[in-house]
Coordinates of C-alpha atoms in Angstrom, one line a residue:
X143 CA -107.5 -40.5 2.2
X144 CA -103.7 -40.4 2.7
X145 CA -101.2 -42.7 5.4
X146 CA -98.7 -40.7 6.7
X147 CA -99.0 -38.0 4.4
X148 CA -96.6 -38.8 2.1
X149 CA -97.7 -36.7 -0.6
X150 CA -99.3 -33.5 2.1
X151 CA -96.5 -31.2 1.9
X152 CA -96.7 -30.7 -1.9
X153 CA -99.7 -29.1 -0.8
X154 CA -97.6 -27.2 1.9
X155 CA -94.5 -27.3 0.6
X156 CA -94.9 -23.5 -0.6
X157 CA -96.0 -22.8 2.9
X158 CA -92.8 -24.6 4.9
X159 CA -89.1 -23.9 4.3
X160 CA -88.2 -26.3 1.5
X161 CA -85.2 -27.7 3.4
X162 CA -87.3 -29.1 6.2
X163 CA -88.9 -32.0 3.7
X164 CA -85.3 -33.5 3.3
X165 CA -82.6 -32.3 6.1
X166 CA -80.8 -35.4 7.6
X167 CA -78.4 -36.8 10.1
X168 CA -76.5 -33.5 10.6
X169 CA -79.3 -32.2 13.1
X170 CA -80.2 -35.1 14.4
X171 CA -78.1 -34.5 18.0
X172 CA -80.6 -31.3 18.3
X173 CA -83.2 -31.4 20.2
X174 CA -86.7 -30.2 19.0
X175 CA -88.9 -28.0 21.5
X176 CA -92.1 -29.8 22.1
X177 CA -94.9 -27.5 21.8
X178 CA -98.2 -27.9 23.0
X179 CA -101.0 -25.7 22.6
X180 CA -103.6 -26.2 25.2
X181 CA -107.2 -24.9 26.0
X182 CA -105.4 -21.5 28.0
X183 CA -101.8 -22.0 27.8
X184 CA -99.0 -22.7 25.8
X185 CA -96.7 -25.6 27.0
X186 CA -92.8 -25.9 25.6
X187 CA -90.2 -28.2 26.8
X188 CA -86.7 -28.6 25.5
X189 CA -84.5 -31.6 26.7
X190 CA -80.7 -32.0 26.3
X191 CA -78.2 -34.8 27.7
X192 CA -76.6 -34.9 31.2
X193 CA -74.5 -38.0 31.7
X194 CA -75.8 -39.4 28.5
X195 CA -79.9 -39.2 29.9
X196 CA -81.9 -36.7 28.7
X197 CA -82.8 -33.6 31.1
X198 CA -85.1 -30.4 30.8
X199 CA -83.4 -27.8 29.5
X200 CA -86.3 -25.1 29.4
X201 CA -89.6 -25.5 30.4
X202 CA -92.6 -22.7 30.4
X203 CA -96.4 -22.7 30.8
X204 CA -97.4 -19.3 29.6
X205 CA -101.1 -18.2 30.0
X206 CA -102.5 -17.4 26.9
X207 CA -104.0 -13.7 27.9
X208 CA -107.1 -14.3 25.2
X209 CA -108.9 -17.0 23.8
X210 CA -107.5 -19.6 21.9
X211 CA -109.0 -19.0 18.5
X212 CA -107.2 -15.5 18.5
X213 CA -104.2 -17.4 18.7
X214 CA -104.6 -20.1 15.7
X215 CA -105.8 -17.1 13.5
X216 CA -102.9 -14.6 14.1
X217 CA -99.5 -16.1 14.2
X218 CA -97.8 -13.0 15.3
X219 CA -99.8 -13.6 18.5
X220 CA -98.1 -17.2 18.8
X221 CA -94.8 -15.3 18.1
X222 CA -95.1 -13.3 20.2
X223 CA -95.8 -16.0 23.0
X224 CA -92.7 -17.8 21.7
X225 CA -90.5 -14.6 21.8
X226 CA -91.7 -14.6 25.7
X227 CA -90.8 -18.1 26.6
X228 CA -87.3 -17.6 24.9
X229 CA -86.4 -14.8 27.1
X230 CA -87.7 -16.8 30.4
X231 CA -86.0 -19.8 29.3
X232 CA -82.8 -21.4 27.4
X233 CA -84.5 -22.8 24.4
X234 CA -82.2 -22.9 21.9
X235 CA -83.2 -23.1 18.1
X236 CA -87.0 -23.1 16.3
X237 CA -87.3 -27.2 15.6
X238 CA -90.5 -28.3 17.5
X239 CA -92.5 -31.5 17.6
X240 CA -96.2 -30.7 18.3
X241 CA -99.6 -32.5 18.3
X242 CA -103.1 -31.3 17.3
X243 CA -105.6 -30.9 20.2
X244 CA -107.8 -34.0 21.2
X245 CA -110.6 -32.8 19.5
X246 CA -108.7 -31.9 16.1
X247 CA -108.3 -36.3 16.0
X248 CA -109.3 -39.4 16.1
X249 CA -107.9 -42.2 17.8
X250 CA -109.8 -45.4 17.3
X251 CA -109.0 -49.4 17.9
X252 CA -110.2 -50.4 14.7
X253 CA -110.7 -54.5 14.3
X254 CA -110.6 -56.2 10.6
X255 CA -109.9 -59.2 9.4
X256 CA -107.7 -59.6 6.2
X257 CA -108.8 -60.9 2.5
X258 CA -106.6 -63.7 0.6
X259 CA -103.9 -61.2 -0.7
X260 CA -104.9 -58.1 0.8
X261 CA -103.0 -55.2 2.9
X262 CA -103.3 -54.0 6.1
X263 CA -103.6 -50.7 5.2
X264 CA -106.7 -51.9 2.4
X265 CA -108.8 -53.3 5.1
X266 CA -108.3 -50.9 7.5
X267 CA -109.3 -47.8 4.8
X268 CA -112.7 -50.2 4.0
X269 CA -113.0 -50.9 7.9
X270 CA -113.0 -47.1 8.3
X271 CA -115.2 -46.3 5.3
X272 CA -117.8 -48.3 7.1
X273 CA -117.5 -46.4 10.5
X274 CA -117.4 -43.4 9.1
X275 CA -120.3 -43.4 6.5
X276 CA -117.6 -43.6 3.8
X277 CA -116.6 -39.8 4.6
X278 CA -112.9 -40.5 4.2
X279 CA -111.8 -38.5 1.1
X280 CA -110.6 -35.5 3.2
X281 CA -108.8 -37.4 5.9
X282 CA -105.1 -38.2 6.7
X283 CA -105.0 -41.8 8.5
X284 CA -102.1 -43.1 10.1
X285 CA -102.0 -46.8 12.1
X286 CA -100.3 -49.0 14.1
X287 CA -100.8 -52.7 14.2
X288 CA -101.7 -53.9 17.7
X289 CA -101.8 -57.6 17.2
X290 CA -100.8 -58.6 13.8
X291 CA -99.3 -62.0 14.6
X292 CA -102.0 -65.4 13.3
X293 CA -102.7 -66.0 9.8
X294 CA -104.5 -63.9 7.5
X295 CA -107.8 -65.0 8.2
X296 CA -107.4 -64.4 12.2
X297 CA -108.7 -61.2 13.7
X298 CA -106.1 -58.4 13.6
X299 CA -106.5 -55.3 15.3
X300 CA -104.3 -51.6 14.9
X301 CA -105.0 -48.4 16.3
X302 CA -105.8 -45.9 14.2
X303 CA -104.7 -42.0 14.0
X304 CA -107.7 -39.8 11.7
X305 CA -107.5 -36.0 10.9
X306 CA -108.9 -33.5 8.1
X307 CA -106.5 -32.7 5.7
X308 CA -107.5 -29.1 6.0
X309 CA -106.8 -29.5 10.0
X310 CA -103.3 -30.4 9.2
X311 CA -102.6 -28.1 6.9
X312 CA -104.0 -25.3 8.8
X313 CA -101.9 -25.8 12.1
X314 CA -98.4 -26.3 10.1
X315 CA -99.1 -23.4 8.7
X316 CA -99.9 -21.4 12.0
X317 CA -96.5 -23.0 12.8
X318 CA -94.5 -21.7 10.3
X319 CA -96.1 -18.5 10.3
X320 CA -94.7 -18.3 13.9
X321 CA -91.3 -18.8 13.0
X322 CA -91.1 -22.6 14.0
X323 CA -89.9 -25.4 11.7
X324 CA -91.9 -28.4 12.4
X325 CA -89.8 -31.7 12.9
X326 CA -93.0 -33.3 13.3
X327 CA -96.9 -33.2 13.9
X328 CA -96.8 -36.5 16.4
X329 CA -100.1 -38.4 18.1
X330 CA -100.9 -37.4 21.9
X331 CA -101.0 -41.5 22.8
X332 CA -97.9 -41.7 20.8
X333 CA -95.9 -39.2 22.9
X334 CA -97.2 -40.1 26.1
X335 CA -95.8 -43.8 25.5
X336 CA -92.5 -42.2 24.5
X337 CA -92.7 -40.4 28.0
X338 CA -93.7 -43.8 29.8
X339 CA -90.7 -45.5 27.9
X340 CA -88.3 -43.1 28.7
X341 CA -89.2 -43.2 32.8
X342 CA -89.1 -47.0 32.5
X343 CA -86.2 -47.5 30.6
X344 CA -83.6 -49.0 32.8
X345 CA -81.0 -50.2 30.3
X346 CA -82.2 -53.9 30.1
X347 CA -85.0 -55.0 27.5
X348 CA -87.6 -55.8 30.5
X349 CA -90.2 -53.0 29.7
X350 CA -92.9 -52.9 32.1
X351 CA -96.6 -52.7 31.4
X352 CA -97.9 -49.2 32.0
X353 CA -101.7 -47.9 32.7
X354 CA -101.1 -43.9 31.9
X355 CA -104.4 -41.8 33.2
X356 CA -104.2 -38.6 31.9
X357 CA -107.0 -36.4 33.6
X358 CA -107.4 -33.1 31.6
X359 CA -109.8 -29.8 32.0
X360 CA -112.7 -31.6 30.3
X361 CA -112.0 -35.3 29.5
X362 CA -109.1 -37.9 30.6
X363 CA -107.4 -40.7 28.6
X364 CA -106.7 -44.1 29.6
X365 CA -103.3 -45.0 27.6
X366 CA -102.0 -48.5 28.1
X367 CA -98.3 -49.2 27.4
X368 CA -97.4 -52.9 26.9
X369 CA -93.7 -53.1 27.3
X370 CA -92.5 -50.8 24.0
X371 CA -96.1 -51.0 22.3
X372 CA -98.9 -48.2 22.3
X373 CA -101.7 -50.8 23.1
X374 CA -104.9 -48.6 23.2
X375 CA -105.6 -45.3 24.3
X376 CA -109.6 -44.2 24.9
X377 CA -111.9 -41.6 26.4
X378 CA -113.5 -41.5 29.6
X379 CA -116.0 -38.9 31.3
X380 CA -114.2 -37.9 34.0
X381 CA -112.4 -34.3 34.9
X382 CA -111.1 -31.6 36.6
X383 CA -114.3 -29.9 35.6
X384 CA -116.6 -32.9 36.7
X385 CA -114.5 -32.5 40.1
X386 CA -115.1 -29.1 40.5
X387 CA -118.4 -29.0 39.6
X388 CA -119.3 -31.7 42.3
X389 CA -117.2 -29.5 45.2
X390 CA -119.3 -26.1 43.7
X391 CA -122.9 -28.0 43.7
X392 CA -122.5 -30.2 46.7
X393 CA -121.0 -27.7 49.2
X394 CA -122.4 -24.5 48.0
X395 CA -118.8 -23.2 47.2
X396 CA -117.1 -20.6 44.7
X397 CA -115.2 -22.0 41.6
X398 CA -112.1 -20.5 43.1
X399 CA -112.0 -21.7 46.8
X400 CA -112.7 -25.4 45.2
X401 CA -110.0 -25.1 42.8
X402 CA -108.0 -23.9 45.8
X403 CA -109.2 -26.9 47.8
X404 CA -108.3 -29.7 45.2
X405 CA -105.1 -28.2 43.7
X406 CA -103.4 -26.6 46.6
X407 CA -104.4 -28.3 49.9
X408 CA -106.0 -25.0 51.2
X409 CA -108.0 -25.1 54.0
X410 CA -111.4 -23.5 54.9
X411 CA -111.3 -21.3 58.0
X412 CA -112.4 -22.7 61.2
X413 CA -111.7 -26.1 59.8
X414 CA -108.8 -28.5 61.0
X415 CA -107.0 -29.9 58.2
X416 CA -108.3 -33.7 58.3
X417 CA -112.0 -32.4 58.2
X418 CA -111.7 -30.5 55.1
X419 CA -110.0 -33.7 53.8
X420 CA -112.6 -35.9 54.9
X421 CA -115.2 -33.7 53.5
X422 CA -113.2 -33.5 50.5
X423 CA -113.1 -37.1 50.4
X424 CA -117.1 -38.2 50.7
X425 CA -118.1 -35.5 48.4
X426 CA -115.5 -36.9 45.7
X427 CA -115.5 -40.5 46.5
X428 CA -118.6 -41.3 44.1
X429 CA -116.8 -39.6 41.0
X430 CA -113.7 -41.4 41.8
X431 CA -115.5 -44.4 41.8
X432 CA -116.7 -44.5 38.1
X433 CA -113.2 -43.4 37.0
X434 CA -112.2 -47.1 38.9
X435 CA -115.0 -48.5 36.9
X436 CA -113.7 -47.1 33.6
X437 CA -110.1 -48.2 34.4
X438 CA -111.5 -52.0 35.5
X439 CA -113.5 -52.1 31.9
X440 CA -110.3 -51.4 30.2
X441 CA -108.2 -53.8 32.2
X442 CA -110.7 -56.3 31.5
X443 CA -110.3 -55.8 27.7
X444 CA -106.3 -55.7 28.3
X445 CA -106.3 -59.2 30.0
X446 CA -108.7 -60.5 27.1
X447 CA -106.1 -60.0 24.2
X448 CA -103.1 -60.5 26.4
X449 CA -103.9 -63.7 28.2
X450 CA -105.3 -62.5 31.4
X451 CA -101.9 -60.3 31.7
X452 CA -102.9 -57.2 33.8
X453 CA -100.5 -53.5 34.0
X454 CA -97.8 -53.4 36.6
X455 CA -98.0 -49.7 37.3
X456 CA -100.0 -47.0 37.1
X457 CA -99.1 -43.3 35.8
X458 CA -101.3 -40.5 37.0
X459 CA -101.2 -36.8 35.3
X460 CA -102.4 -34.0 35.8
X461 CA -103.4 -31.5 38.2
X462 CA -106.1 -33.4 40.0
X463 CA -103.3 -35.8 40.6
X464 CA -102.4 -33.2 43.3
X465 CA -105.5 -34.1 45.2
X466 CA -103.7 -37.3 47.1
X467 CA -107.0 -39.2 47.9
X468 CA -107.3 -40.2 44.0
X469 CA -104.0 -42.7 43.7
X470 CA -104.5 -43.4 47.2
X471 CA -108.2 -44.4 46.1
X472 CA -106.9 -46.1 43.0
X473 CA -104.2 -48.0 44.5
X474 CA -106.9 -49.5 46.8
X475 CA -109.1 -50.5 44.5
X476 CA -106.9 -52.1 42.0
X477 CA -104.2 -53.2 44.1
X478 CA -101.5 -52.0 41.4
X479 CA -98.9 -49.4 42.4
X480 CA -100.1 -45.7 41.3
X481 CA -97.3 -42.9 40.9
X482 CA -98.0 -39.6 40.3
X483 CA -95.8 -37.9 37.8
X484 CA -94.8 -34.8 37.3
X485 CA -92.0 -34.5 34.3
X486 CA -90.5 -32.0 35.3
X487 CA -89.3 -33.4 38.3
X488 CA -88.1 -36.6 36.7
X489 CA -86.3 -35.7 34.4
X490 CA -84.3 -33.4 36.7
X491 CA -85.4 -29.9 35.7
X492 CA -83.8 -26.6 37.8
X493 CA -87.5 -25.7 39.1
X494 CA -85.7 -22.7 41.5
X495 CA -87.2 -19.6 39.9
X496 CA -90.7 -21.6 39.4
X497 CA -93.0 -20.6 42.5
X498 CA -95.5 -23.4 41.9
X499 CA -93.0 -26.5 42.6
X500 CA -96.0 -28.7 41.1
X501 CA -96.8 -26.7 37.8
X502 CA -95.1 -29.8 35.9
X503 CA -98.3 -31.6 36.6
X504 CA -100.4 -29.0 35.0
X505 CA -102.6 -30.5 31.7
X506 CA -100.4 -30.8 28.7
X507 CA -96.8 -30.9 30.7
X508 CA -96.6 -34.5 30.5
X509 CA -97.4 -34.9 26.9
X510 CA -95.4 -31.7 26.1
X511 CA -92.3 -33.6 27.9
X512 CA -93.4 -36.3 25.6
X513 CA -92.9 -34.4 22.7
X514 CA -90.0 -33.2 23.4
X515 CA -88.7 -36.7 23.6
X516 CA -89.0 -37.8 20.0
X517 CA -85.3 -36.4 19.1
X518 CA -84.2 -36.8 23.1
X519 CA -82.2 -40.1 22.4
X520 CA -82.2 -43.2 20.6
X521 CA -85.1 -45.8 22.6
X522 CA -87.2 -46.8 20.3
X523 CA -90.9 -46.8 20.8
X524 CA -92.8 -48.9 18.8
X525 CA -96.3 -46.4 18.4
X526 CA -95.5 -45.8 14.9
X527 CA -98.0 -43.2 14.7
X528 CA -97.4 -39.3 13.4
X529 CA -99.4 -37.2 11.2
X530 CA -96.4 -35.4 9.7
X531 CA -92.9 -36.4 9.6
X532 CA -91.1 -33.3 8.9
X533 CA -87.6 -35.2 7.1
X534 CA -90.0 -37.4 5.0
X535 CA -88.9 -41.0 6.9
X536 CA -91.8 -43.4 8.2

């Protein structure tokens, strides 16, 4: 098992341009393209500074035009991609900071309690030996401590970052292949509470506490953000798929008009407007509902290790966040203020040659934007977590 991968690139090193383990503080005004590459596209973003805040620079969702596993086992493909966004967009230079997918890792809230004289990082390897059957030889681990204050014997808790070695090694080197030099390999929960840091960042220390639902193609993430701390990020079953699926089963409808009816507010001929909404609304209202129960569980746990503290806002992402009914819903239920983001639009992007004016909420923009963060300015965020560090500092 290795934290941080200290000693992973002289494994790779012959694989990665040998400057990238040590350049400094020459490119650190630069900033690295965040790259994301989702289940069927391929998300970049590039900030730079306006007025000293950072801005989008260039921004692209490209459709991948085959399946993914075609791309990860032929860089010329991902090149080739790359080659494309640069001619649609201003990205400037090769420098990207990119993530594995959510099913390439592990994040887990690992609890452990410290012997007389022993390391956080010690009991949190045995901790994970014990989950994991002892099947750790082949991972790369990195942590974050989420309440480390008490004495020694006190419960602690961190959350905890787990990959395959092989994993790691394999998508760097896809990377490179491609033509890109990797500034870093960062954590999905980790960029998304840069993001939520950089929108709530107001020039004063008073950081407020942030619920960030991420609902993806497949599964959605509950990331809470407590002040300038990643405080836990999980799981839950709900969807755009688990959305779709109940429009397709319950009205007898084709995958395409429901996507049309969630996404873009179409309407269904013969139909006023407010009756396709309320239709919408009672065939969608039950999965809704055990998304609020998921969220209540984890505001529950939230209050219990913060002192019966609760989030002040809520972040929703994604494309379902299009479909109004859900933050309206939300808002409702938990009485806390729900915003939907789009990235793109907050952080000022020229969206004029764009004909979707909402495809910054599409899955992966948000933590792409994220991503794109890590060189954007100086804020710190205190995640901690990255599986690679391209310059070699923890």
């Amino acid at each position: 098992m290795t934290f941080a991968l200290k000693n992973l690139l002289k494994t790779a090193k012959n694989r990665l341009p040998e400057w990238l383990l040590n350049f400094g503080g020459k490119f650190s005004h630069h900033f690295s393209i965040g790259l994301d590459m989702g289940p069927d596209r391929l998300n970049l973003i590039q900030m730079h500074l306006v007025a000293g805040k950072p801005c989008v620079r260039a921004a692209v969702s490209i459709p991948y035009g085959c399946p993914l596993q075609l791309i990860k086992s032929d860089p010329s493909r991902l090149k080739a991609l790359i080659r494309q966004a640069y001619q649609v967009q201003p990205f400037k230079g090769k420098r990207v900071v990119s993530c594995l997918s959510a099913d390439q890792i592990k994040i887990l809230t690992v609890s452990y309690k410290l012997a007389e004289g022993q390391q956080d990082a010690a009991a949190i390897i045995q901790e994970l030996r014990e989950r994991l059957k002892g099947d750790t030889a082949d991972m790369i681990v990195d942590y974050k401590l989420i309440r480390p204050e008490g004495n020694n014997s006190e419960k602690r808790e961190a959350i905890v970052a787990v990959a395959q070695r092989e994993t790691v090694l394999t998508y760097l080197n896809l990377l490179a292949d491609a033509g890109l030099e990797v500034e870093a390999l960062d954590i999905g929960p980790a960029a998304l509470t840069r993001l939520v840091m950089h929108l709530e960042n107001d020039g004063t220390t008073n950081f407020k506490n942030v619920l960030l639902i991420n609902i993806g193609v497949a599964s959605s993430y509950l990331t809470v953000v407590w002040g300038r701390r990643l405080m836990l990020d999980r799981a839950v079953n709900f969807s755009e798929n688990c959305l779709l699926a109940r429009l397709e089963t319950v009205l007898d409808m084709s995958p395409d008009l429901a996507e049309q009816l969630l996404f873009e507010n179409r309407v269904i001929p013969g139909k006023e407007a407010h009756e396709v909404q309320q239709m919408l609304d009672e065939v969608l209202r039950p999965k809704i509902k055990t998304l609020v129960e998921e969220i209540n569980k984890t505001l529950i746990y939230i209050a219990s290790i913060t002192r019966g503290h609760t989030v002040d806002k809520i972040y929703l992402v994604g494309r379902a966040a299009r479909y109004q009914r859900i933050a309206e819903f939300l808002g409702e239920q938990l009485q806390v203020p729900v915003v939907i983001l789009n990235p793109l639009a907050a952080f000022a992007f020229d969206n004029e040659n764009q004909n979707d004016q909402n495809w910054g909420t599409r899955p992966g923009m948000a933590l792409t934007a994220g991503l794109s963060l890590r060189t954007a300015t100086d804020i710190a965020v205190t995640t901690g977590l990255a599986l690679w560090k391209g310059n070699g500092r923890e």
